[in-house]
Tab-separated table of C-alpha atoms in Angstrom:
chain	number	residue	atom	x	y	z
A	1	UNK	CA	-6.871	-15.413	31.956
A	2	UNK	CA	-8.537	-12.602	29.146
A	3	UNK	CA	-9.269	-16.112	26.956
A	4	UNK	CA	-10.976	-17.564	29.238
A	5	UNK	CA	-12.892	-14.682	30.363
A	6	UNK	CA	-14.484	-13.204	25.980
A	7	UNK	CA	-15.353	-17.223	26.716
A	8	UNK	CA	-17.378	-17.820	29.489
A	9	UNK	CA	-18.799	-13.915	28.496
A	10	UNK	CA	-19.819	-15.939	24.766
A	11	UNK	CA	-21.665	-18.849	26.857
A	12	UNK	CA	-23.675	-16.104	28.725
A	13	UNK	CA	-24.712	-14.793	25.688
A	14	UNK	CA	-25.409	-17.930	23.848
A	15	UNK	CA	-28.947	-18.196	22.905
A	16	UNK	CA	-30.969	-21.357	23.170
A	17	UNK	CA	-33.675	-22.547	20.465
A	18	UNK	CA	-36.323	-20.778	22.596
A	19	UNK	CA	-35.064	-18.686	23.725
A	20	UNK	CA	-34.690	-15.044	21.879
A	21	UNK	CA	-33.451	-11.408	21.846
A	22	UNK	CA	-36.207	-8.546	22.894
A	23	UNK	CA	-37.474	-5.467	21.535
A	24	UNK	CA	-36.166	-3.890	24.950
A	25	UNK	CA	-32.603	-5.628	24.835
A	26	UNK	CA	-32.858	-7.854	27.406
A	27	UNK	CA	-32.630	-11.660	27.424
A	28	UNK	CA	-36.005	-13.566	27.200
A	29	UNK	CA	-38.090	-16.920	26.875
A	30	UNK	CA	-40.731	-17.745	24.396
A	31	UNK	CA	-42.329	-19.200	26.721
A	32	UNK	CA	-43.076	-16.139	28.844
A	33	UNK	CA	-44.963	-14.562	26.065
A	34	UNK	CA	-48.494	-14.141	28.508
A	35	UNK	CA	-46.030	-12.683	30.998
A	36	UNK	CA	-45.414	-8.799	32.134
A	37	UNK	CA	-47.909	-7.499	30.004
A	38	UNK	CA	-47.537	-3.769	31.205
A	39	UNK	CA	-48.570	-2.837	27.934
A	40	UNK	CA	-51.969	-5.684	27.235
A	41	UNK	CA	-52.520	-4.943	31.178
A	42	UNK	CA	-53.141	-1.667	31.109
A	43	UNK	CA	-55.907	-1.959	27.666
A	44	UNK	CA	-57.711	-4.153	29.149
A	45	UNK	CA	-58.196	-2.244	32.691
A	46	UNK	CA	-59.089	0.979	30.669
A	47	UNK	CA	-61.263	-1.334	29.023
A	48	UNK	CA	-63.698	-3.138	31.382
A	49	UNK	CA	-63.161	-0.141	33.503
A	50	UNK	CA	-64.959	1.788	30.648
A	51	UNK	CA	-61.722	3.805	30.562
A	52	UNK	CA	-60.459	6.143	27.106
A	53	UNK	CA	-56.823	4.172	25.643
A	54	UNK	CA	-54.213	5.333	25.151
A	55	UNK	CA	-53.569	7.139	21.447
A	56	UNK	CA	-50.621	4.776	21.346
A	57	UNK	CA	-51.563	1.409	23.867
A	58	UNK	CA	-52.512	-0.245	20.737
A	59	UNK	CA	-49.992	-0.159	18.879
A	60	UNK	CA	-47.327	-0.947	21.645
A	61	UNK	CA	-50.204	-3.779	22.275
A	62	UNK	CA	-49.318	-4.927	18.758
A	63	UNK	CA	-45.561	-4.458	19.004
A	64	UNK	CA	-45.556	-6.633	21.922
A	65	UNK	CA	-47.359	-9.568	20.079
A	66	UNK	CA	-45.078	-9.190	16.715
A	67	UNK	CA	-42.211	-9.287	19.339
A	68	UNK	CA	-42.957	-12.270	21.712
A	69	UNK	CA	-44.973	-14.554	18.410
A	70	UNK	CA	-41.621	-16.958	17.546
A	71	UNK	CA	-40.511	-19.835	16.583
A	72	UNK	CA	-38.086	-22.198	18.099
A	73	UNK	CA	-34.461	-21.633	16.163
A	74	UNK	CA	-31.503	-24.477	16.390
A	75	UNK	CA	-28.767	-21.297	15.498
A	76	UNK	CA	-29.427	-17.100	17.133
A	77	UNK	CA	-31.962	-18.138	19.350
A	78	UNK	CA	-36.340	-18.317	18.633
A	79	UNK	CA	-37.132	-16.566	15.028
A	80	UNK	CA	-39.235	-13.942	15.084
A	81	UNK	CA	-42.905	-14.678	12.816
A	82	UNK	CA	-44.749	-12.272	10.142
A	83	UNK	CA	-48.140	-12.154	11.519
A	84	UNK	CA	-48.658	-10.756	8.083
A	85	UNK	CA	-48.116	-14.787	7.558
A	86	UNK	CA	-51.220	-16.191	9.493
A	87	UNK	CA	-53.990	-14.859	6.949
A	88	UNK	CA	-53.671	-16.768	3.943
A	89	UNK	CA	-52.668	-19.985	5.829
A	90	UNK	CA	-56.305	-19.807	7.702
A	91	UNK	CA	-58.381	-17.168	5.350
A	92	UNK	CA	-58.004	-18.990	1.909
A	93	UNK	CA	-58.915	-23.555	3.487
A	94	UNK	CA	-61.559	-21.718	5.191
A	95	UNK	CA	-63.243	-19.475	2.897
A	96	UNK	CA	-62.907	-22.551	-0.213
A	97	UNK	CA	-64.373	-24.805	1.638
A	98	UNK	CA	-66.757	-22.867	2.457
A	99	UNK	CA	-67.361	-21.610	-0.955
A	100	UNK	CA	-68.398	-25.519	-1.996
A	101	UNK	CA	-70.945	-26.149	0.328
A	102	UNK	CA	-73.346	-24.207	-2.644
A	103	UNK	CA	-73.466	-22.247	-5.572
A	104	UNK	CA	-74.459	-19.138	-4.437
A	105	UNK	CA	-71.792	-18.928	-1.247
A	106	UNK	CA	-69.042	-20.172	-4.053
A	107	UNK	CA	-70.131	-16.635	-5.587
A	108	UNK	CA	-69.984	-14.255	-3.173
A	109	UNK	CA	-67.195	-15.772	-1.520
A	110	UNK	CA	-65.031	-16.486	-5.086
A	111	UNK	CA	-66.141	-12.290	-5.786
A	112	UNK	CA	-65.586	-10.981	-2.052
A	113	UNK	CA	-61.976	-12.384	-2.209
A	114	UNK	CA	-60.308	-10.999	-4.662
A	115	UNK	CA	-61.558	-7.771	-3.958
A	116	UNK	CA	-60.483	-8.468	-0.143
A	117	UNK	CA	-56.573	-8.796	-2.062
A	118	UNK	CA	-56.695	-5.474	-3.733
A	119	UNK	CA	-58.533	-3.673	-0.682
A	120	UNK	CA	-55.115	-4.964	1.377
A	121	UNK	CA	-53.394	-4.633	-1.594
A	122	UNK	CA	-53.731	-1.193	-1.697
A	123	UNK	CA	-53.192	0.010	2.081
A	124	UNK	CA	-49.935	-1.609	2.217
A	125	UNK	CA	-49.046	-0.062	-1.196
A	126	UNK	CA	-50.538	3.560	0.547
A	127	UNK	CA	-48.042	3.363	2.664
A	128	UNK	CA	-45.557	1.978	1.068
A	129	UNK	CA	-44.780	-0.869	4.352
A	130	UNK	CA	-43.678	-4.544	3.186
A	131	UNK	CA	-45.073	-7.032	3.752
A	132	UNK	CA	-45.340	-11.508	4.034
A	133	UNK	CA	-48.566	-12.109	3.434
A	134	UNK	CA	-49.417	-11.853	-0.740
A	135	UNK	CA	-45.999	-14.286	-0.577
A	136	UNK	CA	-46.918	-15.815	1.779
A	137	UNK	CA	-50.772	-15.834	-0.624
A	138	UNK	CA	-49.414	-16.937	-3.388
A	139	UNK	CA	-46.864	-19.288	-2.296
A	140	UNK	CA	-50.329	-21.810	-0.319
A	141	UNK	CA	-52.496	-20.968	-2.653
A	142	UNK	CA	-49.440	-23.634	-5.557
A	143	UNK	CA	-49.077	-25.657	-2.685
A	144	UNK	CA	-53.003	-25.955	-1.714
A	145	UNK	CA	-53.444	-26.635	-5.052
A	146	UNK	CA	-51.376	-28.853	-6.085
A	147	UNK	CA	-52.333	-31.021	-2.173
A	148	UNK	CA	-55.885	-30.898	-3.636
A	149	UNK	CA	-54.469	-31.839	-6.838
A	150	UNK	CA	-53.070	-35.497	-5.362
A	151	UNK	CA	-55.750	-35.994	-3.245
A	152	UNK	CA	-58.837	-34.797	-4.810
A	153	UNK	CA	-58.348	-35.431	-8.716
A	154	UNK	CA	-55.593	-38.009	-8.143
A	155	UNK	CA	-57.986	-40.783	-6.706
A	156	UNK	CA	-60.934	-40.381	-8.611
A	157	UNK	CA	-58.376	-42.241	-11.602
A	158	UNK	CA	-59.488	-39.372	-14.463
A	159	UNK	CA	-55.575	-38.287	-13.601
A	160	UNK	CA	-53.380	-40.819	-15.211
A	161	UNK	CA	-49.794	-40.353	-13.572
A	162	UNK	CA	-48.025	-39.175	-16.137
A	163	UNK	CA	-50.501	-35.990	-15.410
A	164	UNK	CA	-49.743	-35.727	-12.533
A	165	UNK	CA	-45.523	-36.481	-13.243
A	166	UNK	CA	-46.041	-32.946	-15.439
A	167	UNK	CA	-48.199	-31.453	-12.805
A	168	UNK	CA	-44.952	-31.928	-9.983
A	169	UNK	CA	-41.810	-31.422	-12.962
A	170	UNK	CA	-44.086	-27.916	-13.368
A	171	UNK	CA	-44.956	-27.396	-9.613
A	172	UNK	CA	-41.209	-27.923	-8.817
A	173	UNK	CA	-39.491	-25.696	-11.500
A	174	UNK	CA	-41.746	-22.519	-10.223
A	175	UNK	CA	-40.516	-22.603	-6.818
A	176	UNK	CA	-36.992	-23.163	-8.277
A	177	UNK	CA	-36.906	-20.582	-10.511
A	178	UNK	CA	-39.320	-17.545	-7.571
A	179	UNK	CA	-36.267	-18.566	-4.984
A	180	UNK	CA	-33.892	-17.248	-8.407
A	181	UNK	CA	-35.968	-14.242	-8.603
A	182	UNK	CA	-36.094	-13.626	-5.249
A	183	UNK	CA	-32.189	-12.640	-4.859
A	184	UNK	CA	-30.432	-9.942	-5.900
A	185	UNK	CA	-32.106	-7.002	-8.477
A	186	UNK	CA	-29.741	-5.399	-9.349
A	187	UNK	CA	-29.004	-3.297	-5.838
A	188	UNK	CA	-26.935	-0.216	-6.667
A	189	UNK	CA	-23.783	0.092	-4.508
A	190	UNK	CA	-21.415	2.369	-3.459
A	191	UNK	CA	-18.318	2.811	-5.210
A	192	UNK	CA	-16.546	1.917	-1.667
A	193	UNK	CA	-13.169	3.019	-3.373
A	194	UNK	CA	-13.852	6.679	-4.263
A	195	UNK	CA	-14.776	6.755	-0.477
A	196	UNK	CA	-11.139	7.692	1.669
A	197	UNK	CA	-9.310	10.759	2.619
A	198	UNK	CA	-7.617	10.791	0.132
A	199	UNK	CA	-9.615	12.033	-2.906
A	200	UNK	CA	-8.438	9.736	-6.065
A	201	UNK	CA	-10.023	12.595	-8.916
A	202	UNK	CA	-10.254	10.737	-13.023
A	203	UNK	CA	-8.256	14.302	-14.698
A	204	UNK	CA	-5.120	13.556	-16.546
A	205	UNK	CA	-1.821	14.726	-15.748
A	206	UNK	CA	-0.349	18.047	-17.197
A	207	UNK	CA	3.165	15.704	-18.375
A	208	UNK	CA	2.029	12.220	-18.612
A	209	UNK	CA	-0.431	10.859	-21.097
A	210	UNK	CA	-4.004	9.741	-19.154
A	211	UNK	CA	-3.286	5.969	-20.854
A	212	UNK	CA	-0.445	4.950	-18.815
A	213	UNK	CA	-1.160	6.734	-15.958
A	214	UNK	CA	-4.631	4.713	-15.730
A	215	UNK	CA	-5.643	8.993	-15.724
A	216	UNK	CA	-5.973	9.667	-11.998
A	217	UNK	CA	-4.009	11.949	-9.825
A	218	UNK	CA	-4.695	11.424	-5.742
A	219	UNK	CA	-4.999	15.652	-4.405
A	220	UNK	CA	-5.278	15.201	-0.808
A	221	UNK	CA	-8.331	18.626	-0.154
A	222	UNK	CA	-8.271	20.977	2.476
A	223	UNK	CA	-10.911	23.272	2.794
A	224	UNK	CA	-9.788	25.989	0.611
A	225	UNK	CA	-9.121	23.724	-2.207
A	226	UNK	CA	-12.243	22.046	-1.367
A	227	UNK	CA	-14.911	24.716	-2.315
A	228	UNK	CA	-12.771	25.592	-4.797
A	229	UNK	CA	-13.503	22.220	-6.089
A	230	UNK	CA	-17.255	21.992	-5.023
A	231	UNK	CA	-18.040	24.734	-6.885
A	232	UNK	CA	-16.399	23.620	-10.286
A	233	UNK	CA	-18.342	20.852	-9.734
A	234	UNK	CA	-21.599	22.247	-10.523
A	235	UNK	CA	-21.615	22.893	-13.154
A	236	UNK	CA	-19.780	19.739	-14.297
A	237	UNK	CA	-22.328	17.351	-12.478
A	238	UNK	CA	-25.808	17.903	-12.994
A	239	UNK	CA	-27.302	16.033	-14.918
A	240	UNK	CA	-24.839	13.278	-11.307
A	241	UNK	CA	-26.784	15.592	-9.363
A	242	UNK	CA	-30.439	14.841	-11.056
A	243	UNK	CA	-29.320	10.593	-10.606
A	244	UNK	CA	-28.235	11.844	-7.610
A	245	UNK	CA	-30.529	9.233	-3.977
A	246	UNK	CA	-29.664	10.981	-0.624
A	247	UNK	CA	-31.783	8.114	0.615
A	248	UNK	CA	-28.429	5.753	0.158
A	249	UNK	CA	-26.116	8.477	-0.995
A	250	UNK	CA	-24.786	6.715	-4.324
A	251	UNK	CA	-25.564	8.528	-7.821
A	252	UNK	CA	-27.565	6.125	-10.105
A	253	UNK	CA	-26.626	4.879	-13.428
A	254	UNK	CA	-29.263	5.488	-16.500
A	255	UNK	CA	-32.283	3.402	-16.115
A	256	UNK	CA	-32.060	3.051	-12.549
A	257	UNK	CA	-34.713	4.197	-9.857
A	258	UNK	CA	-35.074	4.146	-5.824
A	259	UNK	CA	-37.087	2.119	-4.142
A	260	UNK	CA	-39.297	3.239	-1.414
A	261	UNK	CA	-40.193	-0.144	0.387
A	262	UNK	CA	-37.213	-1.760	-0.055
A	263	UNK	CA	-35.145	1.182	1.308
A	264	UNK	CA	-32.811	0.794	-1.974
A	265	UNK	CA	-31.993	1.971	-5.634
A	266	UNK	CA	-31.701	-1.373	-7.808
A	267	UNK	CA	-30.247	-0.816	-11.455
A	268	UNK	CA	-33.486	-0.173	-14.791
A	269	UNK	CA	-35.661	-0.713	-11.575
A	270	UNK	CA	-39.007	-2.546	-13.006
A	271	UNK	CA	-41.282	-2.265	-10.246
A	272	UNK	CA	-41.807	-3.678	-6.533
A	273	UNK	CA	-43.530	-6.680	-7.130
A	274	UNK	CA	-45.944	-7.610	-3.584
A	275	UNK	CA	-46.434	-11.426	-3.967
A	276	UNK	CA	-42.734	-11.871	-4.047
A	277	UNK	CA	-42.296	-9.719	-2.387
A	278	UNK	CA	-38.342	-7.772	-4.105
A	279	UNK	CA	-37.790	-5.668	-6.514
A	280	UNK	CA	-37.802	-7.261	-9.403
A	281	UNK	CA	-34.546	-5.140	-11.087
A	282	UNK	CA	-31.759	-5.954	-13.751
A	283	UNK	CA	-30.317	-9.258	-12.520
A	284	UNK	CA	-33.252	-10.827	-12.297
A	285	UNK	CA	-36.307	-9.250	-14.256
A	286	UNK	CA	-35.549	-12.410	-16.279
A	287	UNK	CA	-36.113	-15.052	-13.583
A	288	UNK	CA	-39.721	-12.908	-13.464
A	289	UNK	CA	-40.757	-13.089	-16.301
A	290	UNK	CA	-40.053	-16.418	-15.904
A	291	UNK	CA	-41.645	-16.968	-13.452
A	292	UNK	CA	-44.391	-15.983	-14.860
A	293	UNK	CA	-44.514	-18.877	-17.630
A	294	UNK	CA	-43.684	-21.101	-15.854
A	295	UNK	CA	-47.385	-21.045	-13.459
A	296	UNK	CA	-49.621	-19.796	-16.154
A	297	UNK	CA	-48.707	-22.600	-17.291
A	298	UNK	CA	-48.845	-25.876	-14.748
A	299	UNK	CA	-51.758	-23.172	-14.283
A	300	UNK	CA	-53.811	-23.821	-16.857
A	301	UNK	CA	-52.300	-27.270	-17.215
A	302	UNK	CA	-53.462	-28.400	-13.786
A	303	UNK	CA	-56.714	-26.415	-13.931
A	304	UNK	CA	-58.102	-28.465	-17.696
A	305	UNK	CA	-56.821	-31.114	-15.841
A	306	UNK	CA	-59.892	-30.426	-12.787
A	307	UNK	CA	-62.152	-29.139	-15.033
A	308	UNK	CA	-62.276	-32.590	-16.738
A	309	UNK	CA	-62.431	-34.873	-13.985
A	310	UNK	CA	-64.781	-33.499	-12.467
A	311	UNK	CA	-66.551	-31.922	-15.970
A	312	UNK	CA	-66.288	-34.744	-18.049
A	313	UNK	CA	-69.447	-34.150	-20.635
A	314	UNK	CA	-68.957	-31.004	-21.050
A	315	UNK	CA	-66.476	-28.592	-23.494
A	316	UNK	CA	-63.388	-27.440	-21.537
A	317	UNK	CA	-64.613	-23.958	-22.701
A	318	UNK	CA	-67.510	-23.683	-21.111
A	319	UNK	CA	-66.739	-25.916	-18.528
A	320	UNK	CA	-66.688	-23.246	-16.023
A	321	UNK	CA	-69.740	-21.888	-16.652
A	322	UNK	CA	-71.965	-25.182	-16.775
A	323	UNK	CA	-71.007	-27.392	-15.173
A	324	UNK	CA	-74.234	-29.297	-14.390
A	325	UNK	CA	-74.414	-31.905	-11.263
A	326	UNK	CA	-71.808	-30.362	-9.428
A	327	UNK	CA	-72.593	-29.042	-6.667
A	328	UNK	CA	-73.608	-32.664	-5.645
A	329	UNK	CA	-71.090	-34.156	-4.455
A	330	UNK	CA	-68.842	-32.167	-1.924
A	331	UNK	CA	-65.700	-32.855	-3.615
A	332	UNK	CA	-66.474	-32.303	-7.078
A	333	UNK	CA	-67.477	-29.431	-5.523
A	334	UNK	CA	-64.001	-28.012	-3.711
A	335	UNK	CA	-61.960	-29.369	-6.809
A	336	UNK	CA	-65.083	-27.068	-8.830
A	337	UNK	CA	-63.706	-24.372	-6.359
A	338	UNK	CA	-60.375	-24.308	-6.519
A	339	UNK	CA	-60.501	-24.384	-10.748
A	340	UNK	CA	-62.685	-21.493	-10.479
A	341	UNK	CA	-59.684	-19.788	-7.133
A	342	UNK	CA	-57.218	-20.421	-9.603
A	343	UNK	CA	-58.383	-18.714	-12.776
A	344	UNK	CA	-59.528	-16.064	-11.282
A	345	UNK	CA	-55.667	-15.996	-9.486
A	346	UNK	CA	-54.870	-17.146	-13.708
A	347	UNK	CA	-56.181	-14.223	-14.831
A	348	UNK	CA	-54.464	-11.612	-13.171
A	349	UNK	CA	-51.099	-13.133	-13.451
A	350	UNK	CA	-51.982	-13.986	-17.102
A	351	UNK	CA	-52.577	-9.626	-18.021
A	352	UNK	CA	-49.390	-8.911	-15.605
A	353	UNK	CA	-47.574	-11.261	-17.572
A	354	UNK	CA	-49.180	-9.358	-21.485
A	355	UNK	CA	-47.901	-5.567	-19.866
A	356	UNK	CA	-44.580	-6.871	-18.851
A	357	UNK	CA	-44.407	-8.292	-23.243
A	358	UNK	CA	-45.804	-5.001	-24.442
A	359	UNK	CA	-43.467	-3.034	-21.704
A	360	UNK	CA	-40.195	-5.607	-22.444
A	361	UNK	CA	-41.182	-4.678	-26.408
A	362	UNK	CA	-41.164	-1.548	-26.463
A	363	UNK	CA	-37.838	-1.087	-23.637
A	364	UNK	CA	-39.804	0.223	-21.047
A	365	UNK	CA	-39.756	-0.670	-17.857
A	366	UNK	CA	-43.202	-0.069	-15.551
A	367	UNK	CA	-41.867	3.177	-13.408
A	368	UNK	CA	-40.775	4.718	-16.765
A	369	UNK	CA	-44.614	3.742	-18.216
A	370	UNK	CA	-45.919	5.370	-14.899
A	371	UNK	CA	-43.501	8.435	-15.054
A	372	UNK	CA	-44.242	9.122	-18.660
A	373	UNK	CA	-47.670	8.574	-18.118
A	374	UNK	CA	-48.142	11.194	-14.810
A	375	UNK	CA	-45.578	13.663	-17.150
A	376	UNK	CA	-47.612	13.532	-19.876
A	377	UNK	CA	-44.564	12.112	-22.582
A	378	UNK	CA	-45.321	8.698	-23.128
A	379	UNK	CA	-47.679	7.023	-26.963
A	380	UNK	CA	-50.798	5.212	-24.887
A	381	UNK	CA	-52.859	3.016	-27.365
A	382	UNK	CA	-55.724	0.103	-26.949
A	383	UNK	CA	-57.244	2.230	-23.258
A	384	UNK	CA	-53.764	2.725	-21.634
A	385	UNK	CA	-52.274	-0.735	-22.308
A	386	UNK	CA	-49.206	0.237	-24.113
A	387	UNK	CA	-47.785	3.003	-23.255
A	388	UNK	CA	-44.536	4.304	-25.924
A	389	UNK	CA	-41.521	6.853	-23.589
A	390	UNK	CA	-40.677	7.237	-27.199
A	391	UNK	CA	-37.122	7.423	-25.346
A	392	UNK	CA	-34.561	3.924	-25.417
A	393	UNK	CA	-37.162	1.873	-28.063
A	394	UNK	CA	-34.689	0.812	-30.861
A	395	UNK	CA	-36.429	-1.819	-32.666
A	396	UNK	CA	-38.738	-4.778	-31.302
A	397	UNK	CA	-36.050	-7.445	-31.821
A	398	UNK	CA	-32.808	-4.786	-30.430
A	399	UNK	CA	-35.389	-3.915	-27.444
A	400	UNK	CA	-35.727	-8.299	-27.222
A	401	UNK	CA	-32.071	-8.260	-27.500
A	402	UNK	CA	-31.254	-5.958	-24.590
A	403	UNK	CA	-33.523	-7.612	-22.909
A	404	UNK	CA	-32.693	-11.084	-22.674
A	405	UNK	CA	-28.759	-10.205	-22.638
A	406	UNK	CA	-28.812	-6.524	-20.082
A	407	UNK	CA	-28.262	-9.648	-17.580
A	408	UNK	CA	-24.209	-10.271	-18.664
A	409	UNK	CA	-24.005	-6.436	-19.112
A	410	UNK	CA	-22.445	-3.916	-15.987
A	411	UNK	CA	-22.779	-0.213	-16.928
A	412	UNK	CA	-19.055	1.094	-16.465
A	413	UNK	CA	-17.177	3.008	-14.493
A	414	UNK	CA	-18.506	6.498	-13.839
A	415	UNK	CA	-15.393	8.982	-13.156
A	416	UNK	CA	-18.780	11.678	-11.737
A	417	UNK	CA	-20.404	9.591	-9.860
A	418	UNK	CA	-16.452	9.276	-7.844
A	419	UNK	CA	-16.029	12.114	-8.055
A	420	UNK	CA	-19.519	12.442	-6.029
A	421	UNK	CA	-19.059	10.347	-3.769
A	422	UNK	CA	-15.687	11.385	-1.894
A	423	UNK	CA	-16.612	14.609	-1.675
A	424	UNK	CA	-19.160	13.741	-0.007
A	425	UNK	CA	-17.217	11.668	2.144
A	426	UNK	CA	-14.985	14.476	2.555
A	427	UNK	CA	-17.341	17.190	3.793
A	428	UNK	CA	-18.717	13.977	5.747
A	429	UNK	CA	-15.434	14.346	7.533
A	430	UNK	CA	-14.851	17.998	8.734
A	431	UNK	CA	-19.458	18.094	8.096
A	432	UNK	CA	-20.190	19.845	5.101
A	433	UNK	CA	-22.668	17.725	4.249
A	434	UNK	CA	-25.888	19.967	4.171
A	435	UNK	CA	-24.086	22.028	2.198
A	436	UNK	CA	-22.975	19.757	-0.356
A	437	UNK	CA	-26.725	18.804	-1.137
A	438	UNK	CA	-27.724	22.399	-1.160
A	439	UNK	CA	-26.010	22.608	-4.875
């Protein structure tokens, strides 16, 4: 009888492809996206009656709309769509086609578009919020440029099949490297073995060899001797308490940092990259650098092919600045505009790649460079392009060797962090966590 009841309950809980559980925990359907919207009705009534809106009304309407925009999915019900994905899919084709109508429109659009992206970047960076806008813009820009290359440039006959294959291989390799980059950047995870009721300390027994017993000693803590151990740890764990993350509840290894956007601690944190919507850390830094290199090579090669097709009589170095008659035909003007847009994106990523190469050569991360500049402890050169904190650098060759092998290295287990995590676990059980954090 119990098995049959559980089966009926599971069938009732199963969601079809168009159903979902809304923010109130209620079962809903994508077809009812415009039904029973009290927040929207109230906002419209106040607007028609010329009454002031409630302070929270607009945010509530935005929350309702975000919750109800769903896409039918075969497993687990309808999936929610992030609204930040949609603007690049609409704005980029519209603006590029508008820029192809006239030379002056092209100048306005190609100047305003990077400014709009930078403004949105600083706005979201100040709010410390996650957004898929930049990842969507990057992927759609790559896909749209490739689509125009196939439909507009290749049929002109100036690009051979070999060139098309090379560009296709470059796009595919870039996407594969990006997928690999978006994997785990090296998140610092707590040692689960040290969190239990019996606290494990790594101190040798008095009558036994620490090599034979593994330097382990299991001690059942009481309220009295735990207080004594906390006092003893104050002097010994100064560096560990400095690296303690109160958000993730872990002791960060050297050079690890906490990302306030992702909400996790990452090994050898370099920076949070909005273009991949993920952190760049120890485990994915090399793949991130490879993604930049592949994208830049593919982009530069594609731009050269487009300029050879639309401006065959001009030199490649001057074709972007001087290409007479390119706006006489709309398809040619569109290709030329896309070449300019790709050049702007390529220039920005070239600067990012240059900064990454310089930081790796000095064995520093972007996060460490910003901290050193803030504390005024770094040596700078070339208008701040080179930032050397002078802490981890061991020479050009050694720095690059460490970078190329850092993903294969594992930090050795630290005895002090395990003791701190264990003590925190015991303090949680006796509700004395505030006393521990005060230390």
